[in-house]
Amino acid sequence: MNAKIDPWSSTNILNYSKLFEDFGIMPFDSMYSRIDNPHRLMRRKVIFGHRSYEYVLDAMQNNEPFAVMSGFMPSGRIHLGHKMVMEEIIWHQQKGADAFVGIADREAHAVRGISWEKCREIGINEYIISLIALGFEPSGHIYFQSRSENVKDLSFELGSKVNFSELSAIYGFTGETSVSHMVSAVTQSADILQPQLEKYGGPKPTVIPVGADQDPHIRLTRGLGHKMNMFKIEGREDKDGNRYFSIRSKAAPQEALEELNSIIPGNTKLFEGHLDVFEVDNFEKLLKTVRDVELRYGGYAFVPPAATYHRFMSGLQGGKMSSSIPESHIALLEDPKDAAKKVKRAKTGGRISLEEQKKMGGEPDKCSVYELLLFHLIEDDVELLQIREECITGQRMCGSCKNLAAERMEKFLKDHQEKREIARERLDEYYL
Ligand code: SF4
C-alpha cells in the first residue's frame, strides 16, 4: 500500500486513477453497459469505480435478493454531497434492493463528541426527513447505530477479528486514538454486514455507495466478512495440471465438512479439515451449497460487500467543499434565495474577459457552476451536453449558466423543503 485514505478528513482526491492502481478499485465503465436505465451519476461518470458490483448487478437482473446500505454521520448540515449518496440508495431500492440507512451516531459521539440527544435530533431533522423526501420507501430500514442491537452485537463479534495494528495500518490510528473511535470503525463494518444477517434473509450481494475516501471501511469490512466465515474455497491444481477446488475449514466442525461431502455430487475427497472437489462445472452452485451448510451450522457465510465510488463535488469557491465553510456548499435546508445568491457568486471556468471567453471558450471541467448542473440540476444529458459544447466553443457566457443554475437550485430547494414537510408527517411509517 503506497498511500492512506482517511475517511475522517475531507480529502479531495484529485488523481482517481491512482485508486485503481493502489487499492484495486475497478473502473465502473465495464459495468455501465449492463445497467438498465443507469442513474444520472452513473451516466456522467460521477460514479467512477466499484468493487464486486458485478454480483449486485447479476442479482438485480436475475430477480435475486440483494441489498444497498450506506450511513450518514449526524454531525452537521445535510448538503448536496449527502443528497448524491441518498439518490444512489433510492435508485437501488427502486431496482429491487432491500435498502438500509444507518445514522452513525456512535461515530459522531466517539469522533466528534456530539451528545446522543443532538445526534438523534440532527439524524432525524437533517438526514432522515430529507432521505424520505427524496423518495426512500418505508420497505427499507432506517436506524441509529446506538439503538440497533444487531449492529452492536455484530460489531462486538467483528471486533474479535481485528487488532490495533490492523486498524492503524488502514486508518493511521495512533496511541492517542480513543478506544471508542476504534469501536466506531468496527461498528461501521457491522452496519455494512447487517443486511446479510439471517433476520434480513441471510447472505446476499450488498452494495455500499460511498465516496472514495470511505474505501478503508470497505476494505476492512470485506476482510472481516471473510474472517468471520467458517469456510474458505481455494482453486488448486494437481500435479497433472487438473484444476479442482479445496473447501478449507477455518472454524467449521468436521461434521459440516462431512455433510458437504455427502451432498456435493461427483468426485470429492474428504480430509481432516478440508474437502477437495473435482470436476466442478458450476462454481456458483458449489458456493451456494457451502454457504447453506455454513448457515445450518450457525455461521454467517457473508458475501464480501460490494461498493460503488463517486467523485466529490468541489467547493463553490473552488478547492474543497467543506461542511464547516457555508460558502463552499449548499445545504438542503438553507433559504432557497440565499442558495441562489451563492450560486451566482460561485467560481466558474470562465476567462478574464468576455472577448477572451468568446475567443478561447470556457473551461467547464474547472467550473463549479457546471458541476452543479452536471451532478444535480440537469437531468437531460442532451441539454447538459449542449451547454458544455457552447461553453467550450465560446458561444456561452458564464452569466447565463449562473442564472440557469441559480434558478434551478432555488426551485429544487423550495420543492425539496415542501416535500420535507410531508416526509415529517410520515416518520411513523419508518419505525425509528
Ligand atoms: Fe462554466 Fe458556463 Fe462559464 Fe462555461 S460558460 S465556464 S460552463 S459558467
Short mmCIF file of C-alpha atoms and ligand atoms in Angstrom, two decimals:
data_model
loop_
_atom_site.label_atom_id
_atom_site.label_comp_id
_atom_site.label_asym_id
_atom_site.label_seq_id
_atom_site.Cartn_x
_atom_site.Cartn_y
_atom_site.Cartn_z
CA MET A 1 0.00 0.00 0.00
CA ASN A 2 1.56 3.31 -1.07
CA ALA A 3 -0.94 5.72 0.40
CA LYS A 4 -3.58 6.04 3.08
CA ILE A 5 -7.07 7.43 2.63
CA ASP A 6 -8.51 8.89 5.79
CA PRO A 7 -12.31 8.70 5.96
CA TRP A 8 -12.43 11.24 8.78
CA SER A 9 -10.82 14.10 6.91
CA SER A 10 -12.37 15.51 3.78
CA THR A 11 -9.59 14.92 1.30
CA ASN A 12 -10.24 16.00 -2.25
CA ILE A 13 -8.75 13.14 -4.18
CA LEU A 14 -7.65 14.50 -7.49
CA ASN A 15 -5.97 11.54 -9.04
CA TYR A 16 -8.70 8.95 -9.14
CA SER A 17 -6.86 6.64 -11.48
CA LYS A 18 -4.30 6.15 -8.71
CA LEU A 19 -7.06 4.46 -6.73
CA PHE A 20 -7.34 1.82 -9.39
CA GLU A 21 -3.63 1.07 -9.12
CA ASP A 22 -3.10 1.45 -5.39
CA PHE A 23 -6.26 -0.01 -3.97
CA GLY A 24 -7.69 -2.31 -6.62
CA ILE A 25 -10.87 -0.31 -7.23
CA MET A 26 -12.20 -1.32 -10.67
CA PRO A 27 -13.37 1.21 -13.30
CA PHE A 28 -17.18 1.45 -13.38
CA ASP A 29 -17.16 1.69 -17.20
CA SER A 30 -17.25 -2.08 -17.59
CA MET A 31 -20.48 -2.29 -15.55
CA TYR A 32 -22.24 0.60 -17.19
CA SER A 33 -23.30 -1.10 -20.44
CA ARG A 34 -25.09 -3.85 -18.48
CA ILE A 35 -27.30 -1.49 -16.48
CA ASP A 36 -30.90 -0.76 -17.45
CA ASN A 37 -31.69 2.96 -17.17
CA PRO A 38 -28.48 3.88 -15.36
CA HIS A 39 -28.65 6.66 -12.82
CA ARG A 40 -27.59 10.16 -13.88
CA LEU A 41 -24.47 9.86 -11.71
CA MET A 42 -23.54 6.62 -13.48
CA ARG A 43 -24.13 8.04 -16.96
CA ARG A 44 -21.92 11.02 -16.21
CA LYS A 45 -19.07 9.02 -14.68
CA VAL A 46 -19.51 10.69 -11.31
CA ILE A 47 -19.64 7.09 -10.11
CA PHE A 48 -16.26 6.09 -11.45
CA GLY A 49 -15.29 2.88 -9.70
CA HIS A 50 -16.53 -0.22 -7.95
CA ARG A 51 -15.64 -3.36 -6.10
CA SER A 52 -17.57 -6.57 -6.88
CA TYR A 53 -20.54 -4.68 -8.34
CA GLU A 54 -20.98 -7.46 -10.90
CA TYR A 55 -22.58 -9.67 -8.21
CA VAL A 56 -25.06 -6.93 -7.34
CA LEU A 57 -25.90 -6.49 -11.00
CA ASP A 58 -26.34 -10.24 -11.51
CA ALA A 59 -28.78 -10.37 -8.59
CA MET A 60 -30.62 -7.26 -9.86
CA GLN A 61 -31.00 -8.76 -13.32
CA ASN A 62 -31.99 -12.23 -12.13
CA ASN A 63 -34.51 -11.00 -9.56
CA GLU A 64 -32.47 -12.43 -6.73
CA PRO A 65 -32.11 -10.78 -3.33
CA PHE A 66 -29.58 -8.00 -2.98
CA ALA A 67 -29.20 -5.03 -0.68
CA VAL A 68 -27.94 -1.47 -0.62
CA MET A 69 -26.57 0.16 2.50
CA SER A 70 -24.95 3.43 3.44
CA GLY A 71 -24.59 5.56 6.53
CA PHE A 72 -24.58 9.22 7.49
CA MET A 73 -22.78 10.76 10.41
CA PRO A 74 -25.13 13.18 12.20
CA SER A 75 -22.55 15.86 12.74
CA GLY A 76 -23.66 18.82 10.67
CA ARG A 77 -25.89 20.16 7.96
CA ILE A 78 -27.13 17.89 5.19
CA HIS A 79 -25.80 19.14 1.87
CA LEU A 80 -25.69 18.22 -1.81
CA GLY A 81 -22.92 15.65 -1.23
CA HIS A 82 -25.23 13.66 1.07
CA LYS A 83 -28.08 14.01 -1.42
CA MET A 84 -25.92 12.25 -4.01
CA VAL A 85 -25.50 9.16 -1.79
CA MET A 86 -29.19 9.18 -0.89
CA GLU A 87 -30.10 9.21 -4.57
CA GLU A 88 -27.90 6.18 -5.15
CA ILE A 89 -29.55 4.31 -2.28
CA ILE A 90 -33.02 5.17 -3.54
CA TRP A 91 -32.14 4.18 -7.12
CA HIS A 92 -31.04 0.73 -5.91
CA GLN A 93 -34.17 0.43 -3.76
CA GLN A 94 -36.27 1.13 -6.84
CA LYS A 95 -34.33 -1.59 -8.67
CA GLY A 96 -35.36 -4.13 -6.02
CA ALA A 97 -32.71 -3.81 -3.30
CA ASP A 98 -33.52 -4.22 0.36
CA ALA A 99 -32.32 -0.77 1.45
CA PHE A 100 -30.58 0.12 4.73
CA VAL A 101 -29.60 3.53 6.03
CA GLY A 102 -27.64 3.80 9.24
CA ILE A 103 -27.30 7.02 11.23
CA ALA A 104 -23.75 6.76 12.53
CA ASP A 105 -24.38 8.29 15.95
CA ARG A 106 -21.76 6.08 17.60
CA GLU A 107 -19.18 7.56 15.25
CA ALA A 108 -20.41 11.14 15.74
CA HIS A 109 -20.33 10.67 19.51
CA ALA A 110 -16.91 8.98 19.59
CA VAL A 111 -15.10 11.01 16.94
CA ARG A 112 -16.81 14.43 17.15
CA GLY A 113 -18.01 14.37 20.76
CA ILE A 114 -21.63 15.11 19.82
CA SER A 115 -24.16 14.24 22.54
CA TRP A 116 -26.61 11.39 21.93
CA GLU A 117 -29.58 13.78 22.05
CA LYS A 118 -28.01 16.07 19.48
CA CYS A 119 -27.13 13.07 17.26
CA ARG A 120 -30.77 11.99 17.31
CA GLU A 121 -32.03 15.47 16.58
CA ILE A 122 -29.61 16.02 13.67
CA GLY A 123 -30.14 12.46 12.42
CA ILE A 124 -33.91 12.91 12.15
CA ASN A 125 -34.25 16.58 11.28
CA GLU A 126 -31.42 16.85 8.80
CA TYR A 127 -30.85 13.44 7.28
CA ILE A 128 -33.84 11.13 7.69
CA ILE A 129 -36.50 13.64 6.72
CA SER A 130 -34.57 14.59 3.57
CA LEU A 131 -33.99 10.92 2.75
CA ILE A 132 -37.75 10.28 2.88
CA ALA A 133 -38.48 13.48 0.93
CA LEU A 134 -36.09 12.31 -1.81
CA GLY A 135 -38.08 9.08 -2.21
CA PHE A 136 -36.83 6.44 0.24
CA GLU A 137 -39.65 3.94 0.73
CA PRO A 138 -40.79 2.52 4.09
CA SER A 139 -39.94 -1.01 2.90
CA GLY A 140 -36.32 -0.06 3.66
CA HIS A 141 -34.67 0.15 7.07
CA ILE A 142 -33.53 3.36 8.79
CA TYR A 143 -31.83 3.00 12.16
CA PHE A 144 -29.48 4.63 14.65
CA GLN A 145 -26.37 2.59 15.40
CA SER A 146 -26.77 3.13 19.14
CA ARG A 147 -30.29 1.66 19.08
CA SER A 148 -29.60 -1.33 16.86
CA GLU A 149 -28.91 -4.45 18.91
CA ASN A 150 -27.97 -6.30 15.69
CA VAL A 151 -25.30 -3.76 14.86
CA LYS A 152 -23.94 -3.56 18.40
CA ASP A 153 -23.79 -7.37 18.79
CA LEU A 154 -22.21 -7.86 15.39
CA SER A 155 -19.66 -5.10 15.93
CA PHE A 156 -18.54 -6.79 19.15
CA GLU A 157 -18.05 -10.07 17.29
CA LEU A 158 -16.24 -8.35 14.43
CA GLY A 159 -14.00 -6.63 16.97
CA SER A 160 -12.63 -10.03 17.94
CA LYS A 161 -11.29 -10.46 14.39
CA VAL A 162 -9.26 -7.27 14.10
CA ASN A 163 -6.49 -5.82 16.22
CA PHE A 164 -4.99 -2.40 16.82
CA SER A 165 -2.13 -2.88 14.34
CA GLU A 166 -4.52 -3.74 11.52
CA LEU A 167 -6.78 -0.76 12.26
CA SER A 168 -3.73 1.51 12.46
CA ALA A 169 -2.45 0.28 9.11
CA ILE A 170 -5.79 1.14 7.49
CA TYR A 171 -6.73 4.37 9.28
CA GLY A 172 -3.43 5.66 10.62
CA PHE A 173 -4.63 5.32 14.25
CA THR A 174 -2.00 6.13 16.85
CA GLY A 175 -1.53 5.51 20.56
CA GLU A 176 -3.63 8.65 21.14
CA THR A 177 -6.68 7.28 19.31
CA SER A 178 -9.52 6.51 21.69
CA VAL A 179 -10.94 3.00 22.01
CA SER A 180 -14.40 4.33 21.12
CA HIS A 181 -13.03 5.71 17.86
CA MET A 182 -11.77 2.21 17.05
CA VAL A 183 -15.11 0.72 18.10
CA SER A 184 -16.85 3.12 15.73
CA ALA A 185 -14.74 1.71 12.86
CA VAL A 186 -15.92 -1.86 13.53
CA THR A 187 -19.46 -0.57 14.12
CA GLN A 188 -19.47 0.66 10.54
CA SER A 189 -18.39 -2.77 9.40
CA ALA A 190 -21.36 -4.17 11.31
CA ASP A 191 -23.59 -1.64 9.51
CA ILE A 192 -22.30 -2.89 6.19
CA LEU A 193 -22.74 -6.58 7.01
CA GLN A 194 -26.09 -6.23 8.78
CA PRO A 195 -28.23 -6.71 5.61
CA GLN A 196 -26.78 -10.23 5.37
CA LEU A 197 -27.95 -11.37 8.81
CA GLU A 198 -30.48 -14.20 8.95
CA LYS A 199 -33.11 -11.71 10.17
CA TYR A 200 -32.90 -9.99 6.78
CA GLY A 201 -32.81 -13.12 4.65
CA GLY A 202 -29.16 -14.15 5.03
CA PRO A 203 -26.13 -13.73 2.74
CA LYS A 204 -26.63 -11.62 -0.35
CA PRO A 205 -24.69 -9.20 -2.54
CA THR A 206 -24.81 -5.79 -0.84
CA VAL A 207 -23.63 -2.56 -2.43
CA ILE A 208 -22.33 0.36 -0.41
CA PRO A 209 -22.37 3.65 -2.37
CA VAL A 210 -19.54 5.76 -0.98
CA GLY A 211 -17.07 8.49 -1.76
CA ALA A 212 -13.56 7.27 -2.49
CA ASP A 213 -12.44 8.39 0.99
CA GLN A 214 -14.60 5.69 2.54
CA ASP A 215 -12.72 2.84 0.88
CA PRO A 216 -10.83 1.91 4.10
CA HIS A 217 -14.14 0.89 5.66
CA ILE A 218 -14.99 -1.22 2.64
CA ARG A 219 -11.63 -2.99 2.66
CA LEU A 220 -11.75 -3.58 6.38
CA THR A 221 -15.26 -5.00 6.15
CA ARG A 222 -14.54 -7.26 3.20
CA GLY A 223 -11.64 -8.67 5.21
CA LEU A 224 -13.74 -9.06 8.34
CA GLY A 225 -16.57 -10.76 6.44
CA HIS A 226 -14.05 -13.21 5.13
CA LYS A 227 -12.56 -13.83 8.59
CA MET A 228 -15.99 -14.46 10.10
CA ASN A 229 -16.84 -17.17 7.60
CA MET A 230 -16.36 -20.83 8.52
CA PHE A 231 -15.11 -21.94 5.12
CA LYS A 232 -12.66 -20.75 2.54
CA ILE A 233 -12.75 -22.12 -1.01
CA GLU A 234 -9.42 -22.25 -2.84
CA GLY A 235 -8.81 -23.04 -6.51
CA ARG A 236 -5.98 -25.56 -6.89
CA GLU A 237 -4.19 -27.63 -9.49
CA ASP A 238 -2.89 -31.20 -9.09
CA LYS A 239 0.48 -32.41 -10.41
CA ASP A 240 -1.11 -33.30 -13.79
CA GLY A 241 -2.50 -29.79 -14.20
CA ASN A 242 -6.11 -30.73 -13.37
CA ARG A 243 -7.95 -27.94 -11.59
CA TYR A 244 -10.06 -28.58 -8.51
CA PHE A 245 -11.46 -26.73 -5.51
CA SER A 246 -10.44 -27.26 -1.93
CA ILE A 247 -13.02 -26.27 0.71
CA ARG A 248 -10.93 -25.42 3.76
CA SER A 249 -12.49 -25.26 7.18
CA LYS A 250 -11.43 -22.20 9.17
CA ALA A 251 -13.87 -22.64 12.02
CA ALA A 252 -16.33 -25.26 10.84
CA PRO A 253 -16.85 -28.51 12.75
CA GLN A 254 -15.74 -31.69 10.93
CA GLU A 255 -19.45 -32.75 10.69
CA ALA A 256 -20.08 -29.73 8.44
CA LEU A 257 -17.37 -30.94 6.06
CA GLU A 258 -18.83 -34.45 6.22
CA GLU A 259 -22.25 -33.07 5.33
CA LEU A 260 -20.73 -31.18 2.39
CA ASN A 261 -19.04 -34.38 1.30
CA SER A 262 -22.38 -36.21 1.31
CA ILE A 263 -24.34 -33.60 -0.66
CA ILE A 264 -21.84 -32.34 -3.24
CA PRO A 265 -22.32 -34.51 -6.32
CA GLY A 266 -19.43 -36.09 -8.25
CA ASN A 267 -15.87 -36.67 -7.31
CA THR A 268 -14.90 -35.47 -3.81
CA LYS A 269 -12.23 -36.43 -1.30
CA LEU A 270 -12.61 -35.70 2.41
CA PHE A 271 -9.63 -34.95 4.68
CA GLU A 272 -9.35 -33.74 8.26
CA GLY A 273 -10.09 -30.00 7.93
CA HIS A 274 -10.75 -29.85 4.20
CA LEU A 275 -12.69 -31.33 1.32
CA ASP A 276 -11.39 -31.46 -2.25
CA VAL A 277 -13.95 -31.25 -5.05
CA PHE A 278 -13.04 -32.26 -8.59
CA GLU A 279 -14.68 -31.62 -11.99
CA VAL A 280 -16.79 -28.67 -10.83
CA ASP A 281 -18.85 -27.31 -13.71
CA ASN A 282 -20.83 -24.71 -11.74
CA PHE A 283 -18.81 -22.79 -9.18
CA GLU A 284 -21.74 -20.56 -8.14
CA LYS A 285 -23.76 -23.67 -7.25
CA LEU A 286 -20.87 -25.04 -5.21
CA LEU A 287 -20.55 -21.72 -3.41
CA LYS A 288 -24.25 -21.69 -2.59
CA THR A 289 -24.09 -25.24 -1.21
CA VAL A 290 -21.16 -24.30 1.03
CA ARG A 291 -22.98 -21.16 2.25
CA ASP A 292 -26.17 -23.12 3.00
CA VAL A 293 -24.25 -25.66 5.09
CA GLU A 294 -22.41 -22.88 6.93
CA LEU A 295 -25.72 -21.23 7.82
CA ARG A 296 -27.06 -24.56 9.13
CA TYR A 297 -24.05 -24.79 11.44
CA GLY A 298 -24.60 -21.30 12.84
CA GLY A 299 -22.14 -19.37 10.65
CA TYR A 300 -22.73 -16.13 8.73
CA ALA A 301 -21.46 -17.08 5.25
CA PHE A 302 -21.03 -13.41 4.39
CA VAL A 303 -20.73 -12.37 0.75
CA PRO A 304 -17.92 -9.77 0.55
CA PRO A 305 -19.72 -6.41 0.35
CA ALA A 306 -19.58 -4.55 -2.96
CA ALA A 307 -19.09 -0.81 -3.33
CA THR A 308 -19.53 1.98 -5.84
CA TYR A 309 -17.26 5.02 -5.59
CA HIS A 310 -18.21 8.53 -6.61
CA ARG A 311 -16.20 11.66 -7.26
CA PHE A 312 -16.51 14.53 -4.84
CA MET A 313 -18.03 17.86 -5.70
CA SER A 314 -15.63 20.74 -5.35
CA GLY A 315 -16.42 23.78 -3.23
CA LEU A 316 -18.46 26.58 -4.78
CA GLN A 317 -15.46 28.87 -4.41
CA GLY A 318 -13.09 26.27 -5.87
CA GLY A 319 -10.93 23.93 -3.78
CA LYS A 320 -12.55 21.55 -1.34
CA MET A 321 -16.17 21.52 -0.32
CA SER A 322 -16.30 21.72 3.45
CA SER A 323 -19.26 21.30 5.79
CA SER A 324 -17.76 23.91 8.09
CA ILE A 325 -17.47 26.59 5.36
CA PRO A 326 -21.03 27.65 4.39
CA GLU A 327 -19.86 29.49 1.25
CA SER A 328 -18.34 26.27 -0.10
CA HIS A 329 -21.53 24.19 -0.15
CA ILE A 330 -25.29 24.29 -0.46
CA ALA A 331 -27.23 22.81 2.43
CA LEU A 332 -30.61 21.26 1.71
CA LEU A 333 -32.23 23.31 4.46
CA GLU A 334 -30.89 26.72 3.57
CA ASP A 335 -33.04 29.53 2.29
CA PRO A 336 -33.55 28.91 -1.46
CA LYS A 337 -32.97 32.57 -2.30
CA ASP A 338 -29.70 32.68 -0.32
CA ALA A 339 -28.59 29.50 -2.08
CA ALA A 340 -29.34 31.09 -5.46
CA LYS A 341 -27.17 34.07 -4.48
CA LYS A 342 -24.37 31.70 -3.51
CA VAL A 343 -24.58 30.05 -6.92
CA LYS A 344 -24.25 33.44 -8.56
CA ARG A 345 -21.08 34.09 -6.56
CA ALA A 346 -19.58 30.68 -7.37
CA LYS A 347 -16.29 30.21 -9.17
CA THR A 348 -16.62 29.41 -12.86
CA GLY A 349 -14.28 28.16 -15.55
CA GLY A 350 -14.74 31.42 -17.46
CA ARG A 351 -11.93 33.59 -18.86
CA ILE A 352 -10.90 37.02 -17.58
CA SER A 353 -12.84 38.96 -20.20
CA LEU A 354 -15.83 38.33 -22.46
CA GLU A 355 -13.60 38.81 -25.50
CA GLU A 356 -11.22 36.17 -24.31
CA GLN A 357 -14.07 33.80 -23.48
CA LYS A 358 -15.51 34.22 -26.98
CA LYS A 359 -12.09 33.57 -28.47
CA MET A 360 -10.86 30.70 -26.29
CA GLY A 361 -14.07 29.23 -24.83
CA GLY A 362 -14.63 28.44 -21.17
CA GLU A 363 -13.37 25.50 -19.10
CA PRO A 364 -16.39 23.52 -17.84
CA ASP A 365 -14.18 20.94 -16.13
CA LYS A 366 -12.84 23.67 -13.84
CA CYS A 367 -16.24 25.25 -13.26
CA SER A 368 -18.24 24.72 -10.07
CA VAL A 369 -21.42 26.04 -11.72
CA TYR A 370 -21.12 23.43 -14.46
CA GLU A 371 -20.52 20.84 -11.75
CA LEU A 372 -23.80 21.79 -10.08
CA LEU A 373 -25.61 21.33 -13.38
CA LEU A 374 -23.86 18.01 -14.05
CA PHE A 375 -24.27 16.50 -10.57
CA HIS A 376 -27.69 17.83 -9.63
CA LEU A 377 -29.59 20.33 -11.70
CA ILE A 378 -29.92 18.98 -15.24
CA GLU A 379 -31.40 15.54 -15.78
CA ASP A 380 -31.38 15.67 -19.58
CA ASP A 381 -27.99 14.62 -20.98
CA VAL A 382 -28.60 16.39 -24.30
CA GLU A 383 -29.27 19.71 -22.58
CA LEU A 384 -26.12 19.34 -20.48
CA LEU A 385 -24.01 18.41 -23.48
CA GLN A 386 -25.24 21.43 -25.37
CA ILE A 387 -24.20 23.74 -22.53
CA ARG A 388 -20.78 22.08 -22.50
CA GLU A 389 -20.37 22.50 -26.25
CA GLU A 390 -21.46 26.13 -26.15
CA CYS A 391 -19.06 26.81 -23.29
CA ILE A 392 -16.04 25.18 -24.92
CA THR A 393 -16.66 26.89 -28.24
CA GLY A 394 -17.04 30.34 -26.68
CA GLN A 395 -20.74 30.72 -27.56
CA ARG A 396 -21.84 30.76 -23.96
CA MET A 397 -21.07 33.29 -21.24
CA CYS A 398 -20.95 32.46 -17.54
CA GLY A 399 -23.81 34.80 -16.64
CA SER A 400 -26.35 32.62 -18.44
CA CYS A 401 -25.11 29.45 -16.69
CA LYS A 402 -25.19 31.16 -13.31
CA ASN A 403 -28.74 32.38 -13.88
CA LEU A 404 -29.86 28.94 -15.01
CA ALA A 405 -28.17 27.15 -12.09
CA ALA A 406 -29.39 29.71 -9.55
CA GLU A 407 -32.96 29.45 -10.80
CA ARG A 408 -32.94 25.64 -10.77
CA MET A 409 -31.26 25.49 -7.38
CA GLU A 410 -33.85 27.79 -5.89
CA LYS A 411 -36.64 25.71 -7.38
CA PHE A 412 -35.11 22.42 -6.24
CA LEU A 413 -34.63 23.62 -2.65
CA LYS A 414 -38.10 25.11 -2.45
CA ASP A 415 -39.59 21.90 -3.76
CA HIS A 416 -37.45 19.70 -1.50
CA GLN A 417 -38.28 21.73 1.57
CA GLU A 418 -42.00 21.38 0.82
CA LYS A 419 -41.60 17.64 0.37
CA ARG A 420 -39.77 17.53 3.71
CA GLU A 421 -42.89 18.79 5.45
CA ILE A 422 -44.85 15.86 4.03
CA ALA A 423 -41.99 13.49 4.91
CA ARG A 424 -42.04 14.73 8.52
CA GLU A 425 -45.66 13.63 8.79
CA ARG A 426 -44.70 10.17 7.53
CA LEU A 427 -41.89 9.47 10.01
CA ASP A 428 -44.05 6.93 11.89
CA GLU A 429 -44.12 4.69 8.83
CA TYR A 430 -40.37 4.18 9.20
CA TYR A 431 -40.30 2.76 12.76
CA LEU A 432 -37.46 4.83 14.18
FE1 SF4 B 1 -18.94 27.37 -16.52
FE2 SF4 B 1 -20.97 28.09 -18.03
FE3 SF4 B 1 -18.91 29.72 -17.70
FE4 SF4 B 1 -18.66 27.50 -19.13
S1 SF4 B 1 -19.95 29.27 -19.60
S2 SF4 B 1 -17.24 28.24 -17.60
S3 SF4 B 1 -19.99 26.11 -18.03
S4 SF4 B 1 -20.35 29.03 -16.11
#
